[in-house]
Amino acid sequence: MSFHIPCPAEVGTALTEVDTPALLLDLDAFESNLQRLDASLQGSKVRVRPHAKSHKCPEIALRQMAHGAVGVCCQKVTEAEAMVAGGIPDVMVSNQVVGHRKINRLIALAHRARVSVLVDDAANVAALGEAAAKSNVKLNVLVEVDVGANRCGIAPGEPARRLAGAVAANSHLNFRGIHAYQGAAQHVRSADERRELIDRAIDLVSATIAAIGKDGVDCEIVTGAGTGTYLLEAASNIYNEIQPGSYIFMDADYARNLGEDGKPVHSFLHSLFVWTMVMSHAKPGRIVVDAGLKALSVDSGMPLVAELGAEYLRASDEHGVLQVDDASRLPLGKKLRLIPGHCDPTVSLHDWIVGYRNDTVESVWPITARGALY
Amino acid sequence: MSFHIPCPAEVGTALTEVDTPALLLDLDAFESNLQRLDASLQGSKVRVRPHAKSHKCPEIALRQMAHGAVGVCCQKVTEAEAMVAGGIPDVMVSNQVVGHRKINRLIALAHRARVSVLVDDAANVAALGEAAAKSNVKLNVLVEVDVGANRCGIAPGEPARRLAGAVAANSHLNFRGIHAYQGAAQHVRSADERRELIDRAIDLVSATIAAIGKDGVDCEIVTGAGTGTYLLEAASNIYNEIQPGSYIFMDADYARNLGEDGKPVHSFLHSLFVWTMVMSHAKPGRIVVDAGLKALSVDSGMPLVAELGAEYLRASDEHGVLQVDDASRLPLGKKLRLIPGHCDPTVSLHDWIVGYRNDTVESVWPITARGALY
């Protein structure tokens, strides 16, 4: 007897009949977010390459492409494979790809789609070049520069210049430019502090472009930026590509970022929810729902409850405990929507994303790249 | 073009060639843990019903059955379906099952295997009875009693007695006994405090059994206990079934529990690891590995590094930043083992568990119930 994870809903199902816990997408809010990004960039020439790590779903990527995206970013080679299989012709693996197993997959993918990858190490440059030579493909490569995120990425200026030179000198690699993502700035609450961090990043990027240019090497692509700061990079005249991901969903944590007026900065709507059900109400003032750590990520805090008058207090593996103002409004079997604290790792817990409009299921999309860890 | 998540290894692969990030099982340590549980219960008549929520893998459940387990616990109906499909004949859904969609699946499963379920609500008892009647099956039901975990479960004593009476009075339900899991005691560090909490639970269970007995209703099964406290319940003469789950893996958090001598209490070995690779070493004293929030759960703290001289500082979605004593020992491409802070939600991020012995892959088991959220 075989077993397959069942789908929590079918097209046409009433929202109340969708099984729990499930990942819900409010299609009106999602489509509005696609439009809001476009509107926020009106007049700008910056290219948009949304980050597919947020949704892992080719159906969503195709809709981003329809809104003018030039391609997508992925974090893993297998995630990129899933996007190409789903019809996306241009994928940047915005990450280092190390070791022959992963490099060989990347090179194979470069025969089927426009593929680019980041480097921050000379030995890795050599390994990529060798694999590209063997497979007779020219691989697009960007140098990742650390502009304050303090994770991957080579130091700006001379170290980046030397590495760019190594890429440019390799006849099997195509040096395309630099990748400079200031990840540490994305969730900084104050608008002034975010601006300060991105101004500093822009200065470092400018200096690095100038250093690389001294060797006659041109940075055709300057890419980076997330949902928290993309307007700053877009206005920089230095970055020509941005990579927002979370804007389509808006998680609880991004909604805490403030603008210069001290009010929430983002006009994006919460479109992603975890649909959950009251499964126990044996305690006064408390209910237990069926979405815990295996249905939502709590690394950026507990989820918010979309319905009023309830607070998600704590998560265990398969349960969430909520404090409620009026338990009679949340009887056994009642379903409610949770706003995830952090969308990306929440999405990757689910196999399906259930799109709804007017309380009816309109789409059930597979999260094709869920589990694409390699 | 279709896409399937690739397998990180094949049987016979050298451990160093296993793709990253992957879930590894040290088979010697795993088999030793199976034996250590047996040894720790020698002379006890308590039945063992391990919790399959920890591994979600029928291959592991079958090995627990071979060690004398009477069946497994599951937290979700679909998880139970996966176990039955994998050859486990006796499954307790140690959770409330609410709503007709889930109840109908549970009832269908009861035609194919020995199935039991918990209740803490009279309306839910009626709904289960109605569905069982329609399908002409008699469903095994236990009353969940809250003995301090403060999550699901009805209050001990009279409330539990009334609910047990409702189950016993329903001709389509088979009242089997009570479920009393003191989840809040499992990770308490001090042996004295754990004993105090479990002594209190045992008292509440005894009083509840007595109350139910006044109506001539017999609690044939008294079940509960996790890896943190099972020896106490097993020695109670009140519990006759225990449900340890994590003992097969031993996560970093359980290893922090102390015994009466103030030393780590558990003799179980760490058998579960996340295999990860150094993907960037662009900063002095720091390395970046390719296992972050999508490959391991950090709800109980960061993972430990099995190899000496490194500390996992912080996790982002696809990256982990480690501080290392001697970066030259961890060059680019080097693979290392991380001990997850919390096994259960870590396992449910992966599709495969790669068993190895003597640095060679011996098994690649699907985590069949990963994503079985419903």
XYZ file of C-alpha atoms in Angstrom:
748
model
C 0.000 0.000 0.000
C 1.459 3.348 -0.931
C 0.889 6.660 0.783
C 0.784 10.174 -0.606
C 0.315 13.380 1.333
C -3.261 14.394 0.564
C -4.159 17.802 -0.743
C -5.995 19.954 1.837
C -8.493 21.297 -0.697
C -9.779 21.108 -4.236
C -10.640 23.992 -6.556
C -14.163 25.102 -5.735
C -14.031 23.977 -2.106
C -15.485 26.456 0.364
C -12.748 27.975 2.509
C -14.388 26.572 5.640
C -13.940 23.069 4.215
C -10.194 23.401 3.586
C -8.370 20.933 5.820
C -6.032 22.244 8.522
C -3.293 23.194 8.982
C -2.909 24.503 5.436
C -1.120 27.356 3.750
C -3.648 29.864 2.380
C -3.071 32.594 -0.178
C -5.555 35.455 -0.344
C -5.430 35.928 -4.117
C -6.808 39.486 -4.053
C -4.120 40.548 -1.588
C -1.427 38.640 -3.502
C -2.348 40.273 -6.814
C -2.541 43.640 -5.108
C 1.012 43.112 -3.794
C 2.266 42.377 -7.314
C 0.708 45.652 -8.434
C 1.929 47.590 -5.405
C 5.519 46.605 -6.160
C 5.093 47.782 -9.765
C 3.562 51.059 -8.610
C 6.318 51.674 -6.067
C 8.922 51.372 -8.847
C 7.145 53.473 -11.442
C 9.651 55.631 -13.275
C 12.583 53.525 -12.090
C 14.655 51.547 -14.577
C 15.668 48.963 -12.006
C 15.059 45.356 -13.050
C 13.090 43.143 -10.677
C 14.316 39.605 -10.031
C 12.105 38.376 -7.178
C 13.470 35.832 -4.749
C 11.809 32.466 -5.284
C 13.142 31.195 -1.923
C 10.090 32.895 -0.408
C 7.484 30.879 -2.297
C 9.280 27.903 -3.921
C 6.310 27.769 -6.276
C 6.664 28.078 -10.086
C 3.017 29.196 -10.402
C 3.842 32.255 -8.319
C 7.105 32.855 -10.190
C 5.223 32.816 -13.504
C 2.895 35.518 -12.200
C 5.903 37.594 -11.137
C 7.322 37.166 -14.649
C 3.996 38.336 -16.084
C 4.496 41.507 -13.995
C 7.811 42.161 -15.723
C 10.314 40.260 -13.584
C 13.480 39.448 -15.563
C 13.839 36.077 -13.851
C 14.061 34.820 -10.295
C 16.666 34.288 -7.605
C 17.054 30.915 -5.917
C 19.204 29.852 -2.989
C 19.813 26.238 -3.987
C 20.615 24.482 -7.246
C 17.662 22.129 -6.823
C 15.382 25.118 -6.153
C 16.617 26.551 -9.458
C 15.921 23.215 -11.170
C 12.344 23.331 -9.883
C 11.883 26.854 -11.263
C 13.316 25.967 -14.668
C 11.122 22.851 -14.777
C 8.183 25.133 -14.007
C 8.898 27.388 -16.967
C 11.202 30.126 -15.635
C 13.927 30.746 -18.243
C 16.359 32.854 -16.169
C 17.538 31.884 -12.691
C 20.224 33.380 -10.506
C 21.456 31.117 -7.751
C 22.154 33.964 -5.352
C 24.452 31.815 -3.291
C 27.747 29.947 -3.395
C 27.647 26.530 -5.084
C 30.403 24.321 -3.710
C 31.433 20.705 -4.344
C 31.347 18.679 -7.563
C 27.889 17.200 -6.988
C 26.187 20.590 -6.778
C 28.424 22.208 -9.407
C 27.646 19.447 -11.908
C 23.906 19.962 -11.424
C 24.341 23.712 -11.868
C 26.299 23.233 -15.084
C 23.700 20.795 -16.420
C 21.011 23.382 -15.688
C 22.998 26.035 -17.565
C 22.411 23.997 -20.731
C 18.658 24.358 -20.264
C 18.219 27.936 -18.992
C 20.000 31.237 -18.413
C 21.805 30.524 -15.139
C 24.038 32.679 -12.978
C 25.782 32.029 -9.678
C 27.724 33.879 -6.990
C 31.308 33.404 -5.827
C 33.309 34.637 -2.873
C 36.338 32.340 -3.154
C 39.077 31.872 -5.748
C 39.245 28.086 -5.463
C 35.496 27.934 -6.082
C 35.961 30.118 -9.173
C 38.506 27.625 -10.476
C 36.211 24.652 -9.755
C 33.280 26.309 -11.559
C 35.495 27.140 -14.532
C 36.796 23.594 -14.748
C 33.294 22.096 -14.686
C 32.048 24.607 -17.269
C 34.970 23.772 -19.542
C 34.271 20.028 -19.329
C 30.634 20.576 -20.184
C 31.322 23.180 -22.861
C 29.103 25.851 -21.358
C 29.895 29.431 -20.358
C 28.607 30.091 -16.856
C 27.441 33.528 -15.700
C 29.160 34.522 -12.469
C 28.754 37.441 -10.077
C 31.071 38.262 -7.218
C 29.253 38.416 -3.899
C 30.443 41.385 -1.886
C 29.757 41.638 1.835
C 28.296 45.092 2.460
C 27.399 44.525 6.103
C 25.340 41.338 6.259
C 28.415 39.577 7.684
C 27.547 36.198 6.199
C 28.863 35.087 2.808
C 30.628 37.478 0.448
C 34.146 38.742 -0.057
C 35.253 42.079 1.373
C 34.525 45.073 -0.879
C 37.284 46.956 -2.693
C 40.552 45.196 -3.469
C 39.595 41.631 -2.419
C 36.474 41.840 -4.600
C 38.540 43.333 -7.421
C 41.011 40.424 -7.337
C 38.202 37.866 -7.358
C 36.383 39.638 -10.209
C 39.659 39.554 -12.101
C 39.948 35.797 -11.592
C 36.413 35.329 -12.948
C 36.998 37.647 -15.910
C 40.260 35.840 -16.724
C 38.553 32.442 -16.885
C 37.456 31.771 -20.443
C 34.658 29.421 -19.344
C 33.109 31.956 -17.000
C 31.261 35.104 -17.892
C 31.792 37.852 -15.295
C 28.470 39.662 -15.014
C 28.828 41.976 -12.060
C 28.404 42.094 -8.314
C 25.851 40.909 -5.832
C 25.581 43.010 -2.679
C 22.677 42.120 -0.416
C 22.541 43.941 2.914
C 20.501 41.271 4.696
C 21.132 42.783 8.116
C 19.237 45.948 7.121
C 16.005 44.321 5.999
C 14.331 44.002 9.395
C 15.754 47.105 11.092
C 12.687 48.942 12.393
C 13.724 52.583 12.027
C 13.690 54.168 8.566
C 16.744 56.308 9.403
C 18.809 53.318 10.463
C 17.813 51.345 7.380
C 18.794 54.287 5.184
C 22.136 54.632 6.969
C 22.950 50.954 6.470
C 21.981 51.017 2.788
C 23.842 54.304 2.171
C 26.932 52.602 3.574
C 26.304 49.556 1.338
C 25.904 51.798 -1.723
C 29.215 53.520 -0.945
C 30.983 50.164 -0.654
C 29.405 48.946 -3.886
C 30.424 52.132 -5.733
C 34.014 51.838 -4.529
C 34.104 48.179 -5.547
C 32.736 48.892 -9.028
C 35.401 51.576 -9.422
C 38.156 49.211 -8.257
C 37.021 46.479 -10.650
C 36.707 49.046 -13.450
C 40.396 49.958 -13.118
C 41.145 46.584 -14.699
C 38.821 47.336 -17.581
C 36.247 44.910 -16.197
C 32.660 46.101 -16.357
C 30.007 45.350 -13.716
C 27.034 44.966 -15.984
C 24.767 43.761 -13.183
C 24.648 45.246 -9.684
C 22.073 43.287 -7.761
C 20.769 42.947 -4.210
C 18.019 44.336 -1.941
C 15.095 42.709 -0.167
C 11.565 43.717 0.716
C 12.765 45.802 3.668
C 14.991 48.197 1.718
C 14.453 47.788 -2.042
C 13.241 51.372 -2.598
C 16.592 52.656 -1.352
C 18.646 50.445 -3.677
C 16.254 51.170 -6.555
C 16.823 54.911 -6.097
C 20.608 54.559 -5.782
C 21.545 54.765 -9.483
C 24.111 52.101 -8.572
C 22.003 48.973 -8.186
C 20.241 48.035 -11.410
C 18.530 44.878 -10.160
C 16.576 44.181 -6.984
C 15.521 40.886 -5.388
C 12.510 41.350 -3.098
C 10.831 38.125 -2.066
C 8.539 38.592 0.912
C 6.543 41.474 -0.632
C 4.090 39.028 -2.200
C 3.172 37.600 1.223
C 4.151 40.159 3.922
C 4.949 38.349 7.114
C 4.308 39.638 10.608
C 7.932 40.602 11.088
C 8.249 42.784 7.975
C 5.047 44.538 9.003
C 6.926 45.843 12.077
C 9.276 47.984 9.935
C 8.507 51.681 10.349
C 8.655 54.535 7.865
C 10.035 58.037 8.384
C 6.734 59.075 9.929
C 7.043 56.303 12.537
C 4.123 54.397 11.022
C 4.389 50.952 9.373
C 6.307 51.554 6.163
C 4.905 48.836 3.963
C 1.786 49.134 1.925
C 1.917 45.424 1.085
C -0.949 43.342 2.378
C -0.798 40.135 4.382
C -1.724 37.536 1.767
C -0.232 34.383 3.310
C -1.918 32.647 6.213
C -1.776 29.371 8.030
C -5.318 28.047 8.214
C -5.834 26.307 11.517
C -8.646 24.807 13.569
C -9.668 24.923 17.205
C -9.062 21.349 18.382
C -9.412 21.734 22.130
C -11.065 24.269 24.406
C -10.816 22.390 27.640
C -9.358 25.384 29.544
C -11.166 28.641 30.278
C -9.818 31.552 28.231
C -7.553 29.257 26.230
C -7.943 27.348 23.025
C -5.597 24.914 21.330
C -5.219 25.002 17.534
C -3.707 22.372 15.259
C -0.834 24.442 13.831
C 2.455 24.273 15.731
C 6.144 24.134 14.878
C 5.608 21.730 11.992
C 3.149 24.091 10.249
C 4.737 27.477 10.937
C 8.144 28.885 11.743
C 8.540 30.811 14.993
C 12.133 32.005 14.489
C 10.871 35.608 14.090
C 8.244 35.362 16.798
C 4.857 33.759 17.203
C 2.279 34.169 14.453
C -0.359 36.850 14.749
C -4.008 35.863 14.763
C -5.816 37.505 11.848
C -9.126 37.247 13.659
C -9.516 39.749 16.500
C -9.337 39.014 20.159
C -6.821 36.182 20.292
C -3.106 35.876 20.930
C -0.935 32.912 19.930
C 1.048 32.278 23.120
C 3.236 29.241 22.424
C 3.879 26.591 19.836
C 4.697 22.947 20.360
C 5.277 20.486 17.547
C 1.648 20.055 16.450
C -0.207 22.495 18.721
C -0.583 26.187 19.304
C -1.978 27.593 22.534
C -4.009 30.793 22.146
C -5.350 33.155 24.740
C -8.775 34.370 23.681
C -10.975 37.199 24.865
C -14.207 35.386 24.193
C -13.864 31.624 23.778
C -17.487 31.314 22.710
C -16.536 32.942 19.376
C -13.961 30.213 18.795
C -15.752 26.909 19.404
C -14.357 23.454 18.663
C -13.867 22.997 14.923
C -13.813 26.750 14.173
C -11.081 27.635 11.696
C -8.992 30.776 11.804
C -6.114 32.406 9.971
C -2.656 32.913 11.447
C -0.185 35.437 9.992
C 3.230 33.748 10.060
C 6.044 35.538 11.859
C 8.405 34.602 9.018
C 7.015 33.533 5.643
C 9.965 31.813 3.967
C 10.599 28.953 6.424
C 6.841 28.617 6.968
C 6.208 28.039 3.258
C 8.867 25.358 3.121
C 6.924 23.281 5.688
C 4.003 22.812 3.296
C 3.399 20.889 0.070
C 0.518 23.021 -1.202
C -0.541 26.630 -1.274
C -4.297 27.048 -1.415
C -5.396 30.211 -3.226
C -8.818 31.596 -2.346
C -11.084 34.471 -3.289
C -14.519 35.287 -1.910
C -14.177 32.428 0.592
C -13.809 29.839 -2.188
C -10.729 27.927 -3.284
C -9.601 29.106 -6.714
C -6.212 27.385 -7.022
C -4.161 24.658 -5.353
C -0.508 25.099 -6.343
C 2.236 22.648 -5.436
C 5.205 24.125 -3.579
C 7.430 22.322 -6.018
C 10.741 23.307 -4.459
C 9.755 22.439 -0.894
C 12.521 20.114 0.288
C 14.832 21.303 -2.503
C 17.620 21.696 0.014
C 20.584 20.713 -2.167
C 9.370 18.811 -17.695
C 8.679 17.454 -14.248
C 10.757 17.923 -11.131
C 11.352 15.624 -8.200
C 13.382 16.368 -5.097
C 16.548 14.341 -5.599
C 17.846 11.920 -3.013
C 21.013 13.150 -1.285
C 22.690 9.728 -1.399
C 22.488 6.163 -2.629
C 23.226 2.972 -0.695
C 26.956 2.387 -0.821
C 27.849 6.090 -1.186
C 30.759 7.226 0.964
C 29.541 9.538 3.714
C 31.752 12.330 2.358
C 29.822 12.153 -0.934
C 26.367 12.553 0.640
C 24.872 15.828 -0.569
C 24.156 18.601 1.941
C 22.165 19.537 3.881
C 20.908 16.035 4.627
C 19.515 14.193 7.606
C 21.967 11.499 8.733
C 21.302 8.541 11.016
C 24.261 6.871 12.699
C 22.906 3.319 12.554
C 25.169 1.971 15.315
C 23.989 4.700 17.683
C 20.353 4.263 16.594
C 20.430 0.491 17.195
C 22.187 1.046 20.494
C 19.376 3.407 21.535
C 16.764 0.755 20.725
C 18.677 -1.652 22.972
C 19.252 0.924 25.692
C 15.512 1.540 25.987
C 14.912 -2.217 26.286
C 17.640 -2.523 28.919
C 16.297 0.423 30.915
C 12.894 -1.288 31.132
C 14.134 -4.771 31.978
C 11.842 -6.354 34.567
C 9.085 -3.833 33.893
C 5.763 -4.951 32.444
C 5.059 -1.597 30.841
C 4.189 -1.686 27.152
C 6.151 0.552 24.804
C 4.299 2.505 22.127
C 6.951 4.835 20.674
C 5.906 8.167 19.261
C 6.221 8.162 15.477
C 5.904 11.969 15.371
C 9.647 12.016 16.073
C 10.695 10.101 12.970
C 7.652 9.991 10.613
C 9.378 7.016 9.011
C 7.775 3.550 8.783
C 11.204 1.890 8.397
C 12.101 3.169 11.863
C 8.703 2.222 13.286
C 9.141 -1.342 12.009
C 12.468 -1.583 13.847
C 10.781 -0.333 17.030
C 8.105 -3.029 16.548
C 10.872 -5.630 16.168
C 12.087 -4.474 19.602
C 8.713 -5.282 21.126
C 6.736 -2.079 20.658
C 2.968 -2.768 20.726
C 2.321 -0.125 18.060
C 3.057 3.548 17.608
C 1.594 6.904 18.519
C 0.902 9.528 15.865
C -0.236 13.126 16.168
C -2.160 13.414 12.924
C -4.562 11.159 11.055
C -2.466 11.376 7.888
C 0.640 10.483 9.910
C -1.251 7.405 11.112
C -2.211 6.586 7.517
C 1.456 6.709 6.532
C 2.364 4.325 9.358
C -0.402 1.863 8.494
C 0.612 2.030 4.816
C 4.154 1.230 5.966
C 3.085 -1.927 7.792
C 2.320 -0.820 11.358
C -0.870 -2.600 12.486
C -1.669 -0.610 15.654
C -1.721 3.191 15.774
C -2.878 5.530 18.505
C -3.611 9.056 17.345
C -2.540 10.646 20.627
C -4.422 13.796 19.838
C -7.918 15.174 19.317
C -9.422 14.573 15.861
C -11.992 17.249 15.085
C -14.143 17.980 12.049
C -15.836 15.597 9.620
C -12.993 15.561 7.091
C -10.441 14.295 9.608
C -12.915 12.074 11.449
C -13.936 10.341 8.220
C -10.298 9.584 7.408
C -9.789 8.223 10.926
C -12.820 5.979 10.644
C -11.692 4.699 7.232
C -8.318 3.865 8.751
C -10.016 1.967 11.592
C -11.239 -0.522 8.970
C -7.638 -1.293 8.029
C -5.765 -1.258 11.348
C -6.171 -1.152 15.123
C -6.790 2.561 15.678
C -7.368 4.559 18.836
C -7.889 8.272 19.431
C -8.095 10.759 22.295
C -10.981 12.984 23.358
C -11.316 15.912 25.734
C -14.758 17.164 24.689
C -18.281 15.705 24.821
C -19.401 17.104 21.446
C -16.339 15.510 19.839
C -17.269 12.179 21.488
C -20.714 12.428 19.901
C -19.265 13.279 16.472
C -16.860 10.329 16.619
C -19.673 8.007 17.673
C -21.919 9.187 14.863
C -19.213 8.671 12.218
C -18.328 5.245 13.632
C -21.995 4.235 13.543
C -22.352 5.293 9.905
C -19.291 3.310 8.923
C -20.134 0.319 11.114
C -16.872 0.295 13.014
C -16.189 0.427 16.741
C -13.564 3.071 17.465
C -11.129 2.806 20.380
C -11.195 5.975 22.473
C -9.130 7.204 25.413
C -9.899 10.258 27.491
C -7.037 12.744 27.537
C -6.510 14.071 31.040
C -4.458 17.203 31.653
C -1.953 16.374 34.387
C 0.006 19.614 34.174
C 0.981 20.084 30.518
C -1.714 22.759 30.268
C -2.454 22.117 26.604
C -5.177 19.712 25.487
C -6.913 17.378 27.925
C -9.855 17.556 30.267
C -9.379 18.230 33.993
C -8.702 15.097 36.078
C -11.260 13.698 38.496
C -14.936 14.429 37.959
C -14.737 16.130 34.523
C -12.718 13.176 33.187
C -15.149 10.756 34.829
C -18.123 12.374 33.079
C -16.384 12.285 29.715
C -15.307 8.653 30.181
C -18.934 7.874 30.980
C -20.052 9.485 27.728
C -17.574 7.370 25.784
C -18.507 4.171 27.613
C -22.202 4.872 27.013
C -21.733 5.217 23.247
C -22.251 1.834 21.640
C -20.042 2.715 18.660
C -17.088 3.684 20.803
C -14.879 1.450 22.855
C -13.610 3.180 26.005
C -10.049 1.970 26.505
C -8.645 4.139 29.275
C -6.844 7.403 29.845
C -4.022 9.275 28.262
C -2.028 11.492 30.607
C 1.120 12.979 29.127
C 2.977 15.458 31.306
C 4.682 17.262 28.417
C 5.803 20.148 30.600
C 8.012 17.798 32.654
C 10.011 16.310 29.788
C 12.644 19.030 29.461
C 12.879 20.102 33.105
C 16.593 19.894 33.879
C 16.591 18.816 37.535
C 15.816 15.195 38.382
C 14.036 16.223 41.591
C 11.739 18.633 39.802
C 10.920 16.097 37.108
C 10.072 13.526 39.797
C 7.878 16.022 41.631
C 5.922 16.840 38.466
C 5.459 13.191 37.546
C 4.515 12.203 41.135
C 1.807 14.848 40.949
C 0.668 13.503 37.554
C 0.533 9.949 38.934
C -1.606 11.115 41.854
C -4.029 12.843 39.480
C -4.172 9.785 37.245
C -4.836 7.486 40.206
C -7.647 9.683 41.459
C -9.158 9.823 37.978
C -9.009 6.048 37.531
C -10.746 5.679 40.874
C -13.436 8.211 39.934
C -14.090 6.475 36.618
C -14.105 3.094 38.365
C -16.971 4.189 40.616
C -19.183 3.917 37.525
C -17.976 0.400 36.871
C -15.877 1.629 33.954
C -12.414 0.122 33.694
C -9.313 2.010 32.490
C -7.622 -0.824 30.672
C -4.935 1.434 29.222
C -3.125 4.173 31.125
C -0.694 5.757 28.726
C 1.670 8.725 28.543
C 5.328 9.611 29.187
C 8.105 10.864 26.924
C 11.840 10.370 26.717
C 12.442 12.823 29.553
C 10.446 11.000 32.236
C 9.441 7.516 31.024
C 11.335 5.650 33.761
C 9.182 7.381 36.374
C 5.886 6.465 34.709
C 7.144 2.942 34.012
C 7.893 2.460 37.720
C 4.558 3.942 38.823
C 2.427 0.773 38.742
C -0.273 3.078 37.393
C 0.845 3.728 33.821
C 0.951 0.533 31.771
C 2.026 2.080 28.477
C 4.731 4.639 27.649
C 5.301 6.734 24.523
C 8.939 7.817 24.254
C 9.877 9.219 20.851
C 13.136 11.150 20.947
C 15.165 8.348 22.590
C 16.059 6.913 19.196
C 17.722 10.190 18.139
C 18.561 12.210 21.282
C 18.509 15.871 20.454
C 20.727 18.523 21.992
C 17.967 19.728 24.293
C 17.159 16.355 25.878
C 20.878 15.867 26.483
C 20.711 18.842 28.881
C 18.466 16.941 31.341
C 20.346 16.047 34.526
C 20.142 13.011 36.772
C 20.083 12.875 40.562
C 23.883 13.065 40.583
C 23.765 16.334 38.609
C 25.235 14.653 35.535
C 23.433 14.212 32.203
C 20.732 11.631 32.891
C 20.391 9.993 29.519
C 22.496 7.148 28.294
C 21.012 7.478 24.804
C 23.434 8.428 22.072
C 23.109 11.215 19.530
C 22.237 9.300 16.371
C 20.584 12.039 14.286
C 22.641 14.708 12.578
C 22.237 17.345 9.933
C 25.065 16.873 7.469
C 26.236 20.245 6.241
C 29.045 21.744 4.185
C 31.313 24.749 4.533
C 30.182 27.003 1.685
C 31.984 30.237 2.547
C 34.995 31.105 4.647
C 35.413 34.682 3.566
C 35.663 35.985 7.159
C 38.494 35.210 9.599
C 37.391 32.884 12.419
C 33.986 32.376 10.821
C 32.606 29.876 8.372
C 29.209 29.687 6.720
C 27.514 26.301 6.293
C 24.598 25.395 4.048
C 22.115 24.325 6.749
C 19.852 27.040 8.127
C 16.224 27.361 9.201
C 14.964 25.236 6.304
C 17.172 22.282 7.277
C 16.987 22.404 11.071
C 14.663 23.724 13.745
C 16.063 26.257 16.205
C 13.042 26.489 18.529
C 15.034 24.724 21.295
C 18.269 26.530 20.556
C 20.965 26.395 17.920
C 22.366 23.021 16.901
C 25.582 21.770 18.436
C 28.532 21.014 16.199
C 29.531 17.365 16.558
C 33.053 18.145 15.430
C 35.148 19.913 18.049
C 36.117 23.543 18.045
C 33.139 25.183 16.401
C 29.996 26.924 17.592
C 26.853 27.477 15.510
C 26.087 31.140 16.195
C 23.035 31.987 14.097
C 20.747 30.562 11.464
C 19.170 32.302 8.514
C 16.937 30.585 5.989
C 19.622 28.675 4.098
C 22.799 29.521 6.030
C 24.397 28.900 9.367
C 27.217 31.056 10.694
C 29.773 29.207 12.811
C 32.595 30.534 14.927
C 35.605 28.234 14.616
C 38.800 27.877 16.610
C 40.895 26.857 13.642
C 39.346 27.649 10.257
C 42.082 25.713 8.454
C 40.490 22.487 9.730
C 37.203 23.466 8.072
C 38.088 24.442 4.486
C 35.579 25.160 1.734
C 33.634 21.996 0.854
C 34.391 20.262 4.178
C 31.322 18.522 5.572
C 30.422 18.332 9.230
C 27.661 17.016 11.467
C 25.280 19.207 13.441
C 23.281 17.864 16.401
C 19.793 19.391 16.123
C 18.467 21.326 19.094
C 15.072 19.673 18.624
C 14.772 16.497 16.565
C 11.047 16.301 15.777
C 10.564 19.531 13.806
C 13.997 19.049 12.210
C 13.037 15.635 10.826
C 9.856 17.037 9.326
C 11.931 19.415 7.145
C 13.506 16.517 5.247
C 12.325 13.943 2.723
C 15.015 11.343 3.394
C 16.958 9.958 6.300
C 20.357 8.635 5.283
C 21.562 5.757 7.477
C 25.315 5.198 7.643
C 27.804 2.874 9.282
C 31.588 2.918 9.025
C 31.370 6.113 6.947
C 29.301 4.409 4.244
C 25.613 4.831 3.435
C 23.699 1.677 4.344
C 20.094 2.862 3.944
C 18.108 5.749 2.480
C 14.654 5.759 4.047
C 11.836 8.072 2.963
C 10.318 10.199 5.719
C 6.932 9.111 4.473
C 4.853 11.218 6.848
C 6.780 14.455 6.281
C 4.101 16.974 5.384
C 1.369 14.735 6.832
C -0.065 17.729 8.647
C -3.758 16.841 8.445
